[in-house]
C-alpha cells in the first residue's frame, strides 16, 4: 500500500492552482473551486494531485479516469487498483492499494469535547474514552477508526457511527467483516486505514510525503 501525504500552504495557494488545475477536467475544476475557503479548495485539489502522482510514480499509470459508484464511493475505471482520500485541518492523504480500502485522518483538536458526540457512540465506547488518560486522543482514535471503516464499506452517512463497534481492530457490518490498522503521519493527527481484506493487517505500508519539486 502506498500512502501519500502533504500539507496545505497559503503562501503556495495560487501557484498550486496555476500548476495543478490544468491537469484536470473542467468538471473536476468546478468541484474543486466550489469551496469558499482557500483551505478547502487546496485540500480538495491536493487529494487529487496525490492520487495522480501516486498512480504515475508507483504504478506507471498516466491516464486515469475515476468514476463514482451508486454509494458515492469513487473508483478507478479500467484498473484493478483501489484508492481512498482523506483530509483534515492542513493534511491531505491518499492511499492506493490492490484491494478495497478506506483511510481517515483527523486533526486532534484539543478544543473538541467528546461529550458533544456521545449520541454517536455505544455505551462501551463512551466508557473507554471516559476512562482513558488522554481522552482527546482516545476520542479521535475512535473517530478515525470508524470513519475509515465507513469509507471502506462505502455506505457513507447512511451508516451511523454507533451502529457498529471495532474490537481488537475488527468489526462486522451486516455479513461483511472489516479490519482496521492505525497509521502515523504526524503527531497532531490520528489516522487509520480499514479494509474487508485481511491483507491490510500485514501489508507493507510505504509512506511518502509529496513535494512539488519531485512531481
PDB file of C-alpha atoms in Angstrom:
ATOM      1  CA  UNK A   1       0.000   0.000   0.000  1.00  0.00           C
ATOM      2  CA  UNK A   2       1.182   3.480  -0.883  1.00  0.00           C
ATOM      3  CA  UNK A   3       0.180   6.311   1.443  1.00  0.00           C
ATOM      4  CA  UNK A   4       0.992   9.742   0.075  1.00  0.00           C
ATOM      5  CA  UNK A   5       0.520  12.896   2.090  1.00  0.00           C
ATOM      6  CA  UNK A   6       1.185  16.619   2.004  1.00  0.00           C
ATOM      7  CA  UNK A   7       0.243  19.813   3.819  1.00  0.00           C
ATOM      8  CA  UNK A   8      -1.579  22.880   2.547  1.00  0.00           C
ATOM      9  CA  UNK A   9       0.146  26.251   2.313  1.00  0.00           C
ATOM     10  CA  UNK A  10      -1.500  29.653   1.959  1.00  0.00           C
ATOM     11  CA  UNK A  11       1.728  31.076   0.556  1.00  0.00           C
ATOM     12  CA  UNK A  12       1.714  28.475  -2.241  1.00  0.00           C
ATOM     13  CA  UNK A  13      -2.023  28.537  -2.873  1.00  0.00           C
ATOM     14  CA  UNK A  14      -2.178  30.440  -6.155  1.00  0.00           C
ATOM     15  CA  UNK A  15       0.924  28.765  -7.566  1.00  0.00           C
ATOM     16  CA  UNK A  16      -0.580  25.361  -6.785  1.00  0.00           C
ATOM     17  CA  UNK A  17      -3.824  26.274  -8.502  1.00  0.00           C
ATOM     18  CA  UNK A  18      -1.934  27.510 -11.555  1.00  0.00           C
ATOM     19  CA  UNK A  19       0.239  24.435 -11.660  1.00  0.00           C
ATOM     20  CA  UNK A  20      -2.203  21.607 -10.979  1.00  0.00           C
ATOM     21  CA  UNK A  21      -5.691  22.668 -12.058  1.00  0.00           C
ATOM     22  CA  UNK A  22      -4.897  22.410 -15.811  1.00  0.00           C
ATOM     23  CA  UNK A  23      -4.209  18.691 -15.355  1.00  0.00           C
ATOM     24  CA  UNK A  24      -7.868  18.030 -14.543  1.00  0.00           C
ATOM     25  CA  UNK A  25     -11.122  18.344 -16.431  1.00  0.00           C
ATOM     26  CA  UNK A  26     -13.380  21.378 -16.264  1.00  0.00           C
ATOM     27  CA  UNK A  27     -15.878  19.388 -14.200  1.00  0.00           C
ATOM     28  CA  UNK A  28     -13.213  18.429 -11.666  1.00  0.00           C
ATOM     29  CA  UNK A  29     -12.015  22.036 -11.514  1.00  0.00           C
ATOM     30  CA  UNK A  30     -15.543  23.234 -10.821  1.00  0.00           C
ATOM     31  CA  UNK A  31     -15.881  20.742  -7.975  1.00  0.00           C
ATOM     32  CA  UNK A  32     -12.581  21.904  -6.506  1.00  0.00           C
ATOM     33  CA  UNK A  33     -13.279  25.627  -6.830  1.00  0.00           C
ATOM     34  CA  UNK A  34     -16.802  25.458  -5.413  1.00  0.00           C
ATOM     35  CA  UNK A  35     -15.431  25.750  -1.879  1.00  0.00           C
ATOM     36  CA  UNK A  36     -15.318  29.204  -0.314  1.00  0.00           C
ATOM     37  CA  UNK A  37     -12.311  28.731   1.946  1.00  0.00           C
ATOM     38  CA  UNK A  38      -8.892  28.523   0.298  1.00  0.00           C
ATOM     39  CA  UNK A  39      -8.021  25.719   2.711  1.00  0.00           C
ATOM     40  CA  UNK A  40     -10.844  23.515   1.430  1.00  0.00           C
ATOM     41  CA  UNK A  41     -10.026  24.316  -2.188  1.00  0.00           C
ATOM     42  CA  UNK A  42      -6.401  23.326  -1.705  1.00  0.00           C
ATOM     43  CA  UNK A  43      -7.206  20.188   0.274  1.00  0.00           C
ATOM     44  CA  UNK A  44      -9.581  19.035  -2.451  1.00  0.00           C
ATOM     45  CA  UNK A  45      -7.021  19.768  -5.151  1.00  0.00           C
ATOM     46  CA  UNK A  46      -4.133  18.110  -3.331  1.00  0.00           C
ATOM     47  CA  UNK A  47      -6.103  14.926  -2.733  1.00  0.00           C
ATOM     48  CA  UNK A  48      -6.476  14.538  -6.496  1.00  0.00           C
ATOM     49  CA  UNK A  49      -2.852  15.537  -7.109  1.00  0.00           C
ATOM     50  CA  UNK A  50      -1.672  12.856  -4.672  1.00  0.00           C
ATOM     51  CA  UNK A  51      -3.724  10.206  -6.472  1.00  0.00           C
ATOM     52  CA  UNK A  52      -2.427  11.294  -9.870  1.00  0.00           C
ATOM     53  CA  UNK A  53       1.156  11.389  -8.646  1.00  0.00           C
ATOM     54  CA  UNK A  54       0.907   8.034  -6.859  1.00  0.00           C
ATOM     55  CA  UNK A  55      -0.533   6.220  -9.858  1.00  0.00           C
ATOM     56  CA  UNK A  56       2.071   7.648 -12.221  1.00  0.00           C
ATOM     57  CA  UNK A  57       5.066   7.182  -9.936  1.00  0.00           C
ATOM     58  CA  UNK A  58       4.375   3.778  -8.404  1.00  0.00           C
ATOM     59  CA  UNK A  59       2.123   2.072 -10.955  1.00  0.00           C
ATOM     60  CA  UNK A  60       3.168   3.724 -14.232  1.00  0.00           C
ATOM     61  CA  UNK A  61      -0.417   4.829 -14.879  1.00  0.00           C
ATOM     62  CA  UNK A  62      -0.531   8.268 -16.502  1.00  0.00           C
ATOM     63  CA  UNK A  63      -4.034   8.496 -17.871  1.00  0.00           C
ATOM     64  CA  UNK A  64      -6.685   7.503 -15.416  1.00  0.00           C
ATOM     65  CA  UNK A  65     -10.400   8.087 -15.220  1.00  0.00           C
ATOM     66  CA  UNK A  66     -12.304   7.949 -11.970  1.00  0.00           C
ATOM     67  CA  UNK A  67     -15.953   7.132 -11.510  1.00  0.00           C
ATOM     68  CA  UNK A  68     -18.426   7.127  -8.647  1.00  0.00           C
ATOM     69  CA  UNK A  69     -20.312   4.055  -7.519  1.00  0.00           C
ATOM     70  CA  UNK A  70     -24.025   4.213  -6.590  1.00  0.00           C
ATOM     71  CA  UNK A  71     -22.947   4.551  -2.944  1.00  0.00           C
ATOM     72  CA  UNK A  72     -20.883   7.616  -3.983  1.00  0.00           C
ATOM     73  CA  UNK A  73     -17.564   5.888  -3.374  1.00  0.00           C
ATOM     74  CA  UNK A  74     -15.006   6.869  -6.050  1.00  0.00           C
ATOM     75  CA  UNK A  75     -13.138   4.217  -8.012  1.00  0.00           C
ATOM     76  CA  UNK A  76     -10.625   3.860 -10.833  1.00  0.00           C
ATOM     77  CA  UNK A  77     -12.095   2.878 -14.175  1.00  0.00           C
ATOM     78  CA  UNK A  78     -10.377   0.036 -16.097  1.00  0.00           C
ATOM     79  CA  UNK A  79      -7.857  -0.694 -13.337  1.00  0.00           C
ATOM     80  CA  UNK A  80      -7.746  -3.229 -10.507  1.00  0.00           C
ATOM     81  CA  UNK A  81      -6.327  -0.736  -8.043  1.00  0.00           C
ATOM     82  CA  UNK A  82      -8.267   0.942  -5.270  1.00  0.00           C
ATOM     83  CA  UNK A  83      -7.781   4.304  -3.602  1.00  0.00           C
ATOM     84  CA  UNK A  84      -9.196   6.486  -0.892  1.00  0.00           C
ATOM     85  CA  UNK A  85      -8.563  10.113   0.052  1.00  0.00           C
ATOM     86  CA  UNK A  86      -8.899  11.932   3.358  1.00  0.00           C
ATOM     87  CA  UNK A  87      -8.025  15.366   4.663  1.00  0.00           C
ATOM     88  CA  UNK A  88      -8.255  17.244   7.927  1.00  0.00           C
ATOM     89  CA  UNK A  89      -7.090  20.690   9.029  1.00  0.00           C
ATOM     90  CA  UNK A  90      -3.876  21.110   6.984  1.00  0.00           C
ATOM     91  CA  UNK A  91      -3.187  17.481   5.992  1.00  0.00           C
ATOM     92  CA  UNK A  92      -4.237  15.680   2.801  1.00  0.00           C
ATOM     93  CA  UNK A  93      -3.618  11.950   2.323  1.00  0.00           C
ATOM     94  CA  UNK A  94      -4.254   9.395  -0.403  1.00  0.00           C
ATOM     95  CA  UNK A  95      -3.900   5.626  -0.031  1.00  0.00           C
ATOM     96  CA  UNK A  96      -3.572   3.302  -3.031  1.00  0.00           C
ATOM     97  CA  UNK A  97      -3.754  -0.482  -2.754  1.00  0.00           C
ATOM     98  CA  UNK A  98      -4.624  -3.615  -4.683  1.00  0.00           C
ATOM     99  CA  UNK A  99      -7.701  -4.209  -2.524  1.00  0.00           C
ATOM    100  CA  UNK A 100     -10.653  -2.079  -1.380  1.00  0.00           C
ATOM    101  CA  UNK A 101      -9.827   0.263   1.473  1.00  0.00           C
ATOM    102  CA  UNK A 102     -10.765   3.324   3.444  1.00  0.00           C
ATOM    103  CA  UNK A 103      -8.465   5.859   5.077  1.00  0.00           C
ATOM    104  CA  UNK A 104      -9.247   8.592   7.556  1.00  0.00           C
ATOM    105  CA  UNK A 105      -7.111  11.213   9.255  1.00  0.00           C
ATOM    106  CA  UNK A 106      -8.337  13.540  11.974  1.00  0.00           C
ATOM    107  CA  UNK A 107      -6.660  16.589  13.466  1.00  0.00           C
ATOM    108  CA  UNK A 108      -6.602  16.095  17.223  1.00  0.00           C
ATOM    109  CA  UNK A 109      -8.252  19.382  18.058  1.00  0.00           C
ATOM    110  CA  UNK A 110      -7.872  19.994  21.805  1.00  0.00           C
ATOM    111  CA  UNK A 111     -10.951  22.228  21.732  1.00  0.00           C
ATOM    112  CA  UNK A 112     -13.195  19.277  20.848  1.00  0.00           C
ATOM    113  CA  UNK A 113     -15.197  17.905  23.772  1.00  0.00           C
ATOM    114  CA  UNK A 114     -16.036  14.232  23.274  1.00  0.00           C
ATOM    115  CA  UNK A 115     -19.154  14.723  25.386  1.00  0.00           C
ATOM    116  CA  UNK A 116     -20.679  16.589  22.445  1.00  0.00           C
ATOM    117  CA  UNK A 117     -20.606  13.369  20.420  1.00  0.00           C
ATOM    118  CA  UNK A 118     -21.911  10.833  22.909  1.00  0.00           C
ATOM    119  CA  UNK A 119     -25.020  10.241  20.807  1.00  0.00           C
ATOM    120  CA  UNK A 120     -22.734   8.760  18.120  1.00  0.00           C
ATOM    121  CA  UNK A 121     -21.075   6.254  20.468  1.00  0.00           C
ATOM    122  CA  UNK A 122     -22.040   2.990  22.019  1.00  0.00           C
ATOM    123  CA  UNK A 123     -22.008   2.758  25.803  1.00  0.00           C
ATOM    124  CA  UNK A 124     -18.812   0.680  25.768  1.00  0.00           C
ATOM    125  CA  UNK A 125     -17.010   3.157  23.505  1.00  0.00           C
ATOM    126  CA  UNK A 126     -18.079   6.086  25.644  1.00  0.00           C
ATOM    127  CA  UNK A 127     -16.818   4.343  28.760  1.00  0.00           C
ATOM    128  CA  UNK A 128     -13.479   3.555  27.141  1.00  0.00           C
ATOM    129  CA  UNK A 129     -12.977   7.187  26.172  1.00  0.00           C
ATOM    130  CA  UNK A 130     -14.072   8.360  29.616  1.00  0.00           C
ATOM    131  CA  UNK A 131     -11.558   6.016  31.302  1.00  0.00           C
ATOM    132  CA  UNK A 132      -8.639   6.940  29.036  1.00  0.00           C
ATOM    133  CA  UNK A 133      -5.771   9.018  30.399  1.00  0.00           C
ATOM    134  CA  UNK A 134      -5.706  11.042  27.181  1.00  0.00           C
ATOM    135  CA  UNK A 135      -9.394  11.422  26.374  1.00  0.00           C
ATOM    136  CA  UNK A 136      -8.798  13.598  23.311  1.00  0.00           C
ATOM    137  CA  UNK A 137      -6.500  11.033  21.714  1.00  0.00           C
ATOM    138  CA  UNK A 138      -8.857   8.177  22.555  1.00  0.00           C
ATOM    139  CA  UNK A 139     -11.824  10.059  21.085  1.00  0.00           C
ATOM    140  CA  UNK A 140     -10.030  10.731  17.794  1.00  0.00           C
ATOM    141  CA  UNK A 141      -8.799   7.136  17.713  1.00  0.00           C
ATOM    142  CA  UNK A 142     -12.422   6.052  17.929  1.00  0.00           C
ATOM    143  CA  UNK A 143     -13.499   8.586  15.312  1.00  0.00           C
ATOM    144  CA  UNK A 144     -10.764   7.950  12.706  1.00  0.00           C
ATOM    145  CA  UNK A 145     -11.039   4.168  13.036  1.00  0.00           C
ATOM    146  CA  UNK A 146     -14.784   4.193  12.474  1.00  0.00           C
ATOM    147  CA  UNK A 147     -14.638   6.691   9.633  1.00  0.00           C
ATOM    148  CA  UNK A 148     -12.039   4.513   7.883  1.00  0.00           C
ATOM    149  CA  UNK A 149     -14.385   1.519   8.200  1.00  0.00           C
ATOM    150  CA  UNK A 150     -17.340   3.506   6.856  1.00  0.00           C
ATOM    151  CA  UNK A 151     -15.261   4.644   3.890  1.00  0.00           C
ATOM    152  CA  UNK A 152     -14.082   1.089   3.230  1.00  0.00           C
ATOM    153  CA  UNK A 153     -17.671  -0.123   3.437  1.00  0.00           C
ATOM    154  CA  UNK A 154     -18.895   2.654   1.179  1.00  0.00           C
ATOM    155  CA  UNK A 155     -22.144   3.402   2.976  1.00  0.00           C
ATOM    156  CA  UNK A 156     -21.212   6.966   3.842  1.00  0.00           C
ATOM    157  CA  UNK A 157     -23.678   8.876   6.009  1.00  0.00           C
ATOM    158  CA  UNK A 158     -26.162   6.014   5.718  1.00  0.00           C
ATOM    159  CA  UNK A 159     -24.144   4.060   8.289  1.00  0.00           C
ATOM    160  CA  UNK A 160     -24.331   5.656  11.762  1.00  0.00           C
ATOM    161  CA  UNK A 161     -21.170   5.576  13.849  1.00  0.00           C
ATOM    162  CA  UNK A 162     -22.973   3.969  16.760  1.00  0.00           C
ATOM    163  CA  UNK A 163     -24.320   1.094  14.627  1.00  0.00           C
ATOM    164  CA  UNK A 164     -21.131  -0.973  14.955  1.00  0.00           C
ATOM    165  CA  UNK A 165     -18.129  -1.409  17.237  1.00  0.00           C
ATOM    166  CA  UNK A 166     -14.478  -2.035  16.387  1.00  0.00           C
ATOM    167  CA  UNK A 167     -12.967  -4.534  18.817  1.00  0.00           C
ATOM    168  CA  UNK A 168      -9.327  -5.620  18.502  1.00  0.00           C
ATOM    169  CA  UNK A 169      -9.192  -3.844  15.136  1.00  0.00           C
ATOM    170  CA  UNK A 170     -12.045  -5.917  13.723  1.00  0.00           C
ATOM    171  CA  UNK A 171     -15.742  -5.334  13.210  1.00  0.00           C
ATOM    172  CA  UNK A 172     -18.673  -6.743  11.313  1.00  0.00           C
ATOM    173  CA  UNK A 173     -21.249  -4.776   9.359  1.00  0.00           C
ATOM    174  CA  UNK A 174     -24.162  -6.958   8.341  1.00  0.00           C
ATOM    175  CA  UNK A 175     -22.389 -10.039   6.934  1.00  0.00           C
ATOM    176  CA  UNK A 176     -19.133  -8.314   5.991  1.00  0.00           C
ATOM    177  CA  UNK A 177     -16.059  -8.251   8.211  1.00  0.00           C
ATOM    178  CA  UNK A 178     -13.644  -5.326   8.295  1.00  0.00           C
ATOM    179  CA  UNK A 179     -10.124  -4.942   9.652  1.00  0.00           C
ATOM    180  CA  UNK A 180      -8.511  -1.709  10.839  1.00  0.00           C
ATOM    181  CA  UNK A 181      -4.948  -0.580  11.349  1.00  0.00           C
ATOM    182  CA  UNK A 182      -3.537   2.552  12.888  1.00  0.00           C
ATOM    183  CA  UNK A 183      -1.177   4.688  10.828  1.00  0.00           C
ATOM    184  CA  UNK A 184       1.112   7.506  11.913  1.00  0.00           C
ATOM    185  CA  UNK A 185       1.787  10.518   9.717  1.00  0.00           C
ATOM    186  CA  UNK A 186       2.091  13.435  12.137  1.00  0.00           C
ATOM    187  CA  UNK A 187       1.885  13.784  15.905  1.00  0.00           C
ATOM    188  CA  UNK A 188      -1.062  16.203  15.669  1.00  0.00           C
ATOM    189  CA  UNK A 189      -3.208  13.792  13.652  1.00  0.00           C
ATOM    190  CA  UNK A 190      -4.867  10.457  14.278  1.00  0.00           C
ATOM    191  CA  UNK A 191      -5.017   8.096  11.302  1.00  0.00           C
ATOM    192  CA  UNK A 192      -6.486   4.706  10.419  1.00  0.00           C
ATOM    193  CA  UNK A 193      -6.886   2.506   7.383  1.00  0.00           C
ATOM    194  CA  UNK A 194      -9.563  -0.170   7.004  1.00  0.00           C
ATOM    195  CA  UNK A 195     -10.440  -2.926   4.568  1.00  0.00           C
ATOM    196  CA  UNK A 196     -12.566  -6.026   4.204  1.00  0.00           C
ATOM    197  CA  UNK A 197      -9.368  -7.740   3.017  1.00  0.00           C
ATOM    198  CA  UNK A 198      -7.147  -9.162   5.765  1.00  0.00           C
ATOM    199  CA  UNK A 199      -4.068  -8.098   3.794  1.00  0.00           C
ATOM    200  CA  UNK A 200      -4.434  -4.683   5.373  1.00  0.00           C
ATOM    201  CA  UNK A 201      -3.273  -6.152   8.687  1.00  0.00           C
ATOM    202  CA  UNK A 202       0.208  -7.167   7.472  1.00  0.00           C
ATOM    203  CA  UNK A 203       0.670  -5.223   4.269  1.00  0.00           C
ATOM    204  CA  UNK A 204       3.884  -3.226   3.950  1.00  0.00           C
ATOM    205  CA  UNK A 205       2.968   0.457   4.072  1.00  0.00           C
ATOM    206  CA  UNK A 206       5.059   2.887   2.069  1.00  0.00           C
ATOM    207  CA  UNK A 207       4.648   6.447   3.311  1.00  0.00           C
ATOM    208  CA  UNK A 208       5.740   9.252   1.009  1.00  0.00           C
ATOM    209  CA  UNK A 209       5.493  12.981   1.572  1.00  0.00           C
ATOM    210  CA  UNK A 210       4.680  14.722  -1.688  1.00  0.00           C
ATOM    211  CA  UNK A 211       6.762  17.757  -2.570  1.00  0.00           C
ATOM    212  CA  UNK A 212       6.326  19.914  -5.642  1.00  0.00           C
ATOM    213  CA  UNK A 213       9.918  19.672  -6.741  1.00  0.00           C
ATOM    214  CA  UNK A 214       9.694  15.888  -7.167  1.00  0.00           C
ATOM    215  CA  UNK A 215       6.444  15.869  -9.123  1.00  0.00           C
TER     216      UNK A 215
END
